[in-house]
CSV table of C-alpha atoms in Angstrom, one decimal:
chain,number,residue,atom,x,y,z
A,1,MET,CA,-18.5,6.0,-29.3
A,2,ASN,CA,-20.1,5.4,-26.7
A,3,SER,CA,-20.2,9.1,-24.6
A,4,LYS,CA,-22.5,10.9,-23.9
A,5,ASP,CA,-20.7,13.7,-24.2
A,6,GLY,CA,-18.4,12.0,-27.2
A,7,PHE,CA,-15.8,12.2,-24.6
A,8,ALA,CA,-12.1,10.5,-25.6
A,9,VAL,CA,-9.5,9.9,-23.8
A,10,LEU,CA,-5.9,8.9,-26.0
A,11,SER,CA,-3.4,6.8,-23.1
A,12,ILE,CA,-0.2,5.8,-23.7
A,13,ARG,CA,-0.3,3.6,-20.6
A,14,LYS,CA,-0.1,0.5,-23.4
A,15,GLY,CA,3.4,2.0,-24.2
A,16,CYS,CA,4.7,2.3,-20.3
A,17,GLU,CA,4.5,0.1,-17.5
A,18,ARG,CA,3.8,1.0,-13.9
A,19,HIS,CA,4.8,2.5,-11.7
A,20,HIS,CA,6.8,6.1,-12.5
A,21,VAL,CA,4.6,8.6,-9.9
A,22,SER,CA,3.8,11.2,-12.9
A,23,TYR,CA,2.6,8.3,-15.2
A,24,ASP,CA,0.6,6.9,-11.8
A,25,ILE,CA,-0.9,10.1,-12.5
A,26,ILE,CA,-1.9,9.9,-15.2
A,27,LEU,CA,-3.6,6.6,-15.4
A,28,GLY,CA,-5.6,6.8,-12.3
A,29,MET,CA,-6.9,10.7,-14.1
A,30,GLU,CA,-8.0,8.2,-17.0
A,31,ASN,CA,-9.3,5.2,-15.4
A,32,GLU,CA,-12.3,7.1,-13.5
A,33,PHE,CA,-12.7,9.8,-16.2
A,34,VAL,CA,-13.1,5.9,-17.7
A,35,LYS,CA,-15.4,4.2,-15.0
A,36,GLU,CA,-16.8,7.0,-13.1
A,37,CYS,CA,-17.9,9.5,-16.1
A,38,GLY,CA,-18.4,6.8,-18.4
A,39,ALA,CA,-15.2,8.0,-21.2
A,40,ASP,CA,-14.3,6.6,-23.9
A,41,LEU,CA,-10.5,4.6,-23.6
A,42,VAL,CA,-8.4,4.6,-27.0
A,43,CYS,CA,-4.4,3.3,-26.6
A,44,ILE,CA,-1.8,4.6,-28.5
A,45,ASP,CA,-0.8,1.4,-29.7
A,46,PRO,CA,3.0,0.1,-28.2
A,47,GLY,CA,5.1,-0.7,-30.9
A,48,ILE,CA,4.0,2.9,-32.2
A,49,CYS,CA,4.6,4.6,-28.4
A,50,ALA,CA,8.1,2.3,-28.6
A,51,ALA,CA,9.8,3.4,-31.8
A,52,ASN,CA,8.1,7.2,-31.0
A,53,ILE,CA,10.8,6.2,-28.3
A,54,ALA,CA,13.2,5.9,-29.5
A,55,GLY,CA,12.8,8.3,-32.5
A,56,ARG,CA,12.6,10.8,-31.3
A,57,GLU,CA,15.9,13.1,-31.3
A,58,ALA,CA,14.9,13.6,-34.8
A,59,GLY,CA,12.2,15.7,-34.1
A,60,ASP,CA,9.1,14.8,-36.7
A,61,GLY,CA,6.9,14.0,-34.3
A,62,GLY,CA,6.8,10.6,-33.9
A,63,LYS,CA,4.6,8.0,-36.3
A,64,VAL,CA,0.9,8.2,-36.8
A,65,ASP,CA,-1.0,5.9,-35.7
A,66,GLU,CA,-3.7,5.5,-37.9
A,67,LYS,CA,-5.9,3.0,-36.0
A,68,ALA,CA,-5.9,4.8,-33.3
A,69,VAL,CA,-6.9,8.3,-34.9
A,70,ASN,CA,-9.9,6.4,-36.9
A,71,GLU,CA,-11.2,5.3,-33.7
A,72,LEU,CA,-11.7,8.3,-32.5
A,73,ASP,CA,-13.4,9.6,-35.9
A,74,ASP,CA,-16.6,9.4,-34.0
A,75,ALA,CA,-15.6,11.1,-30.8
A,76,SER,CA,-16.6,15.1,-30.0
A,77,PHE,CA,-13.4,15.1,-27.8
A,78,VAL,CA,-9.9,14.2,-27.4
A,79,PHE,CA,-8.4,13.6,-24.1
A,80,TYR,CA,-4.6,13.6,-24.3
A,81,ALA,CA,-3.2,13.9,-20.5
A,82,THR,CA,1.0,14.8,-20.3
A,83,MET,CA,3.6,15.6,-17.8
A,84,SER,CA,5.7,18.0,-20.2
A,85,ASP,CA,6.0,18.2,-23.8
A,86,ASN,CA,8.2,16.2,-24.5
A,87,ASP,CA,5.1,13.6,-25.3
A,88,LEU,CA,3.6,15.9,-27.6
A,89,LYS,CA,6.8,15.9,-29.0
A,90,ILE,CA,6.4,12.1,-29.4
A,91,HIS,CA,2.9,11.6,-30.2
A,92,LEU,CA,3.5,15.5,-32.2
A,93,ASN,CA,1.8,14.0,-35.7
A,94,THR,CA,-1.1,11.9,-33.4
A,95,LEU,CA,-2.1,15.1,-31.7
A,96,LYS,CA,-2.2,17.1,-34.6
A,97,ALA,CA,-4.3,14.2,-36.7
A,98,VAL,CA,-6.9,15.4,-33.7
A,99,HIS,CA,-6.0,18.4,-32.6
A,100,ASP,CA,-9.7,20.4,-33.8
A,101,LYS,CA,-11.5,18.2,-31.2
A,102,LEU,CA,-8.3,17.4,-29.1
A,103,ILE,CA,-8.0,18.7,-25.5
A,104,ILE,CA,-4.5,18.5,-23.8
A,105,TYR,CA,-3.9,18.1,-20.6
A,106,LEU,CA,-0.4,20.0,-19.8
A,107,ILE,CA,0.9,19.2,-16.0
A,108,ASP,CA,4.0,20.3,-15.4
A,109,CYS,CA,4.5,23.9,-17.1
A,110,TRP,CA,6.6,24.8,-14.4
A,111,VAL,CA,7.7,28.9,-15.8
A,112,PRO,CA,10.7,28.6,-17.2
A,113,LEU,CA,9.5,26.2,-20.5
A,114,TRP,CA,6.8,28.4,-20.6
A,115,ASP,CA,8.7,29.6,-24.3
A,116,GLU,CA,9.0,26.2,-25.1
A,117,HIS,CA,5.4,25.4,-24.7
A,118,GLU,CA,4.2,28.0,-25.8
A,119,LYS,CA,6.3,26.7,-29.8
A,120,ILE,CA,4.7,23.2,-28.9
A,121,LEU,CA,0.9,24.4,-28.4
A,122,LYS,CA,0.8,26.3,-31.1
A,123,GLU,CA,1.9,23.7,-34.3
A,124,ILE,CA,-0.2,21.2,-31.9
A,125,ASP,CA,-3.2,24.5,-32.4
A,126,PRO,CA,-6.6,21.5,-30.0
A,127,LEU,CA,-9.2,22.9,-28.9
A,128,CYS,CA,-8.7,23.1,-25.5
A,129,VAL,CA,-5.2,23.3,-23.2
A,130,CYS,CA,-6.0,22.7,-19.1
A,131,PHE,CA,-3.2,23.1,-17.2
A,132,ALA,CA,-2.5,21.8,-14.0
A,133,TYR,CA,-1.5,24.8,-12.6
A,134,ARG,CA,-2.9,28.8,-12.1
A,135,LYS,CA,0.2,31.1,-13.0
A,136,SER,CA,0.5,28.9,-16.3
A,137,ALA,CA,-2.4,29.1,-16.7
A,138,GLN,CA,-2.9,32.9,-16.2
A,139,HIS,CA,-0.1,33.5,-18.8
A,140,PHE,CA,-1.9,31.5,-22.0
A,141,ASP,CA,-4.7,32.9,-21.3
A,142,GLY,CA,-5.7,35.1,-25.0
A,143,LEU,CA,-1.9,33.6,-25.4
A,144,LEU,CA,-3.2,30.5,-27.6
A,145,ASP,CA,-5.5,30.2,-30.0
A,146,SER,CA,-6.8,27.6,-28.2
A,147,LYS,CA,-10.3,28.1,-24.8
A,148,VAL,CA,-7.7,27.7,-21.6
A,149,ILE,CA,-9.0,25.5,-18.9
A,150,GLU,CA,-7.2,26.0,-14.8
A,151,LEU,CA,-7.3,22.4,-14.0
A,152,PRO,CA,-6.3,21.5,-10.7
A,153,GLN,CA,-4.6,17.5,-9.9
A,154,SER,CA,-7.2,14.8,-7.6
A,155,VAL,CA,-5.9,11.6,-6.6
A,156,ASP,CA,-6.9,7.8,-7.4
A,157,LEU,CA,-8.9,7.0,-4.5
A,158,GLU,CA,-8.7,3.2,-5.9
A,159,VAL,CA,-5.0,3.8,-4.7
A,160,PHE,CA,-5.0,6.1,-2.0
A,161,HIS,CA,-7.4,5.8,1.1
A,162,PRO,CA,-7.3,4.8,4.1
A,163,HIS,CA,-6.3,1.8,5.5
A,164,ASP,CA,-6.8,-0.6,8.7
A,165,VAL,CA,-3.3,-0.1,10.2
A,166,ASP,CA,-2.8,1.2,13.2
A,167,ARG,CA,-1.3,4.4,12.7
A,168,SER,CA,1.6,3.9,14.7
A,169,ARG,CA,4.6,6.2,12.8
A,170,LEU,CA,4.9,9.7,13.6
A,171,PHE,CA,7.1,11.1,10.1
A,172,ILE,CA,7.0,10.0,6.1
A,173,GLN,CA,8.4,12.3,3.4
A,174,ILE,CA,7.6,10.9,0.0
A,175,GLY,CA,10.2,11.4,-3.2
A,176,ARG,CA,12.5,14.3,-2.8
A,177,LYS,CA,13.5,14.9,1.0
A,178,ASN,CA,13.4,19.0,1.6
A,179,LYS,CA,16.6,19.7,4.5
A,180,MET,CA,14.4,21.9,6.4
A,181,LEU,CA,11.7,19.5,7.1
A,182,HIS,CA,13.8,16.4,8.0
A,183,GLU,CA,16.0,18.3,9.7
A,184,GLY,CA,13.3,19.2,11.8
A,185,ALA,CA,11.8,15.5,12.3
A,186,LEU,CA,14.9,14.0,13.1
A,187,GLU,CA,15.8,16.5,15.8
A,188,TYR,CA,12.5,15.5,16.9
A,189,LEU,CA,13.3,11.8,17.6
A,190,LYS,CA,16.3,12.2,18.5
A,191,LYS,CA,15.6,15.1,22.0
A,192,ARG,CA,13.3,12.1,22.7
A,193,GLY,CA,15.6,10.2,22.1
A,194,LEU,CA,13.5,7.6,19.0
A,195,SER,CA,15.2,5.8,16.1
A,196,SER,CA,15.2,8.0,13.0
A,197,ARG,CA,14.6,4.8,10.9
A,198,ASP,CA,11.3,3.6,9.6
A,199,ARG,CA,9.3,2.6,12.6
A,200,ASN,CA,10.1,6.8,13.6
A,201,TYR,CA,10.4,8.1,9.7
A,202,ALA,CA,9.7,6.9,6.2
A,203,TYR,CA,12.1,8.3,3.6
A,204,GLN,CA,13.6,7.7,0.9
A,205,ARG,CA,17.0,6.9,1.1
A,206,VAL,CA,18.5,6.6,-2.8
A,207,GLY,CA,20.2,8.4,-3.4
A,208,SER,CA,21.1,11.0,-6.6
A,209,ASP,CA,23.5,9.1,-8.3
A,210,TYR,CA,21.3,6.5,-9.0
A,211,TRP,CA,19.1,9.0,-10.6
A,212,LYS,CA,21.9,10.0,-12.6
A,213,ASN,CA,23.8,6.6,-13.1
A,214,ALA,CA,19.8,5.9,-15.0
A,215,MET,CA,19.5,8.3,-17.0
A,216,LEU,CA,22.8,7.8,-19.5
A,217,ARG,CA,22.1,4.1,-19.8
A,218,PRO,CA,20.6,3.4,-23.4
A,219,PHE,CA,16.6,3.0,-23.2
A,220,HIS,CA,15.1,1.3,-26.5
A,221,THR,CA,11.4,1.3,-25.5
A,222,ALA,CA,9.2,3.1,-23.0
A,223,SER,CA,9.7,-0.1,-20.2
A,224,ASN,CA,12.6,0.5,-20.6
A,225,PHE,CA,12.8,3.5,-20.1
A,226,LEU,CA,10.0,4.4,-16.9
A,227,LYS,CA,12.5,0.7,-15.2
A,228,TYR,CA,14.8,2.9,-14.8
A,229,ARG,CA,13.3,5.9,-13.6
A,230,SER,CA,11.5,4.2,-11.1
A,231,ALA,CA,14.2,2.2,-10.2
A,232,ALA,CA,15.5,6.0,-9.5
A,233,MET,CA,12.5,7.4,-7.6
A,234,LEU,CA,11.0,5.1,-5.8
A,235,ALA,CA,11.6,4.5,-2.5
A,236,PHE,CA,8.3,2.2,-2.4
A,237,PRO,CA,8.0,-1.0,-4.6
A,238,SER,CA,4.0,0.1,-5.6
A,239,MET,CA,1.6,3.4,-5.2
A,240,GLU,CA,-0.5,0.3,-3.5
A,241,GLU,CA,2.4,0.5,-1.0
A,242,VAL,CA,3.0,4.1,-0.8
A,243,SER,CA,-0.7,4.1,-0.3
A,244,LEU,CA,-0.5,2.2,2.6
A,245,GLU,CA,2.7,3.2,4.6
A,246,ILE,CA,1.2,6.7,5.1
A,247,SER,CA,-1.9,5.6,6.4
A,248,ARG,CA,0.1,4.3,9.2
A,249,SER,CA,1.5,8.0,9.6
A,250,MET,CA,0.6,11.0,12.1
A,251,PHE,CA,2.3,13.3,10.1
A,252,SER,CA,3.1,13.4,5.5
A,253,LEU,CA,6.1,16.0,5.5
A,254,CYS,CA,5.8,18.0,2.3
A,255,ALA,CA,7.0,21.1,0.5
A,256,PRO,CA,6.2,22.8,-2.8
A,257,GLN,CA,8.9,22.4,-5.0
A,258,CYS,CA,9.5,24.9,-5.9
A,259,VAL,CA,10.7,25.1,-2.3
A,260,ASP,CA,13.0,23.2,-3.5
A,261,ASN,CA,14.2,23.3,-7.0
A,262,PHE,CA,13.1,26.8,-8.1
A,263,ALA,CA,15.9,27.3,-11.0
A,264,LYS,CA,12.9,24.2,-12.5
A,265,THR,CA,9.3,25.5,-11.3
A,266,GLY,CA,9.7,29.1,-11.5
A,267,ASP,CA,7.5,31.5,-9.4
A,268,ILE,CA,5.2,28.1,-9.3
A,269,SER,CA,3.7,26.6,-5.9
A,270,GLU,CA,1.3,24.7,-6.7
A,271,VAL,CA,-0.8,22.7,-4.8
A,272,THR,CA,0.4,18.7,-6.4
A,273,PRO,CA,-1.6,14.8,-5.9
A,274,ARG,CA,0.5,14.1,-3.3
A,275,TYR,CA,-1.5,16.6,-0.7
A,276,TYR,CA,-4.5,15.6,-1.4
A,277,GLU,CA,-3.0,11.6,-1.1
A,278,ILE,CA,-1.6,12.7,2.4
A,279,MET,CA,-5.7,13.2,3.0
A,280,ALA,CA,-6.8,10.5,1.5
A,281,CYS,CA,-4.6,8.9,4.2
A,282,LYS,CA,-5.9,10.1,7.1
A,283,SER,CA,-2.2,11.9,7.9
A,284,ILE,CA,-2.0,15.4,7.5
A,285,PRO,CA,-0.7,17.4,5.0
A,286,VAL,CA,3.1,19.0,7.5
A,287,GLY,CA,5.3,21.5,6.0
A,288,ILE,CA,5.4,24.3,3.9
A,289,LYS,CA,2.2,26.0,2.3
A,290,PRO,CA,1.9,25.6,-1.4
A,291,LEU,CA,1.0,29.6,-2.1
A,292,ASP,CA,-0.5,30.0,-5.2
A,293,THR,CA,-4.1,28.3,-4.7
A,294,PHE,CA,-4.0,26.1,-1.7
A,295,ASP,CA,-6.7,28.1,0.4
A,296,ASP,CA,-9.1,28.6,-2.8
A,297,LEU,CA,-9.3,24.6,-2.5
A,298,PHE,CA,-9.2,24.2,0.8
A,299,PRO,CA,-11.1,27.0,2.4
A,300,TYR,CA,-10.7,26.1,5.9
A,301,GLU,CA,-8.6,26.4,8.8
A,302,ASP,CA,-6.3,23.3,10.1
A,303,ALA,CA,-6.2,21.4,6.3
A,304,MET,CA,-2.0,22.2,6.7
A,305,ILE,CA,-0.8,22.3,9.1
A,306,GLU,CA,2.4,24.9,8.1
A,307,VAL,CA,6.0,24.5,10.3
A,308,ASP,CA,8.9,26.5,9.9
A,309,ALA,CA,13.2,25.7,11.9
A,310,ASP,CA,11.4,27.4,14.8
A,311,ASN,CA,8.3,26.3,15.6
A,312,PHE,CA,9.2,22.3,14.7
A,313,ASP,CA,9.4,20.8,17.5
A,314,ASP,CA,6.3,22.7,19.1
A,315,VAL,CA,4.0,22.6,16.5
A,316,ILE,CA,3.9,18.7,16.4
A,317,SER,CA,4.5,18.1,20.2
A,318,SER,CA,1.3,20.8,19.9
A,319,LEU,CA,-0.6,18.4,17.5
A,320,ALA,CA,0.7,14.9,19.1
A,321,ALA,CA,-0.6,15.6,22.5
A,322,ASP,CA,-4.6,16.6,21.4
A,323,PRO,CA,-5.9,13.9,19.5
A,324,ASP,CA,-9.3,15.6,18.7
A,325,ARG,CA,-8.5,17.9,17.0
A,326,TYR,CA,-6.0,15.2,15.1
A,327,GLU,CA,-9.0,13.4,14.1
A,328,ARG,CA,-11.1,16.4,13.4
A,329,ILE,CA,-8.3,18.1,10.9
A,330,VAL,CA,-7.6,14.1,9.6
A,331,GLU,CA,-11.3,13.9,9.0
A,332,THR,CA,-12.6,16.9,8.5
A,333,ASN,CA,-9.8,17.4,5.4
A,334,TYR,CA,-11.4,13.4,4.1
A,335,ASP,CA,-14.9,14.3,3.7
A,336,HIS,CA,-12.9,17.7,1.7
A,337,VAL,CA,-11.5,15.5,-0.5
A,338,LEU,CA,-14.4,12.8,-1.0
A,339,GLU,CA,-17.2,15.3,-2.0
A,340,HIS,CA,-14.4,18.2,-3.8
A,341,HIS,CA,-11.4,17.0,-5.4
A,342,ARG,CA,-11.7,14.0,-6.9
A,343,TRP,CA,-10.9,13.3,-10.7
A,344,LYS,CA,-14.4,13.3,-11.2
A,345,HIS,CA,-14.7,16.8,-10.1
A,346,ARG,CA,-12.1,17.4,-12.7
A,347,TYR,CA,-14.3,15.4,-16.0
A,348,GLU,CA,-17.3,18.0,-14.2
A,349,TYR,CA,-15.7,21.2,-14.1
A,350,MET,CA,-13.6,21.1,-17.6
A,351,MET,CA,-17.0,19.9,-19.2
A,352,ASN,CA,-19.0,22.1,-18.2
A,353,ILE,CA,-16.6,24.8,-19.4
A,354,LEU,CA,-16.9,23.6,-22.9
A,355,ARG,CA,-20.5,22.3,-23.7
A,356,THR,CA,-21.0,25.9,-23.0
A,357,ASP,CA,-18.4,27.2,-25.7
A,358,GLU,CA,-20.0,24.7,-28.3
């Protein structure tokens, strides 16, 4: 191990393909940990990834990657990031083999999954669990023998950054569409005789039926699995293209997932990477503010422009007519992300806690 902190990232990157939004988040984080923080990178063998995914129904925790475990022998900390408990189950036995120095970063730990996550986290018994969502960190603190850290998400600044393009589009909404924001944008354009097509409003037109059909198709490798999910969930061919299109747009419409899918998330209203990505590309987030942590992460006025069905038109037209205010918001948000919300800041925060506990 070459890391001064004895810190190694255990990654499944060789067993999956860009791009699916969830794995792009994790890959961007891992890249910054390695390049900016000096972490070592150890990859789970792609063949073992594929075999463990194909055999996940057996529920036996998958094959141990002995080579990876041996490479991690000298590490003091082994960091493994996952969106949910699925990847914990798929590589359970490999994770258990390094559990005494394992740091799990669990991102989508929604309320309805707390009991399931508790079971598998207790089975793995890692040194530390970092939760992306505050309410999950608060719930599990004291419930596990592991150290618990609240670690907000961040942004891959190699991908998401300002582009040298005209900010010629009014609206963009990436991924799932919030009905209130979508209808507000359409009505705003209609009222002014503007087309709702891409030059004024870019949004995903891939329907949920494709997603359902994709999930019914058989898959036997991590690569195929991610290809299906990518085709179903993303309207852009790459995350770089997403970044470019956000930079072209004045207003990026966004809302916490709980607003549209409370049954999945429960009472968690969090800042996801999309908010950071919008700010890093010098667009302005417009919509519904995440309630749990936004004001703590962005403790200043106008970080996000809140709208509802009644005031959407007035708020947007007022801001569009005030270029000085617009540019002030854009630059303040951009500077704040660079100074406080890079992945290296999350690494430093986490390591300060872990060093103190040693």
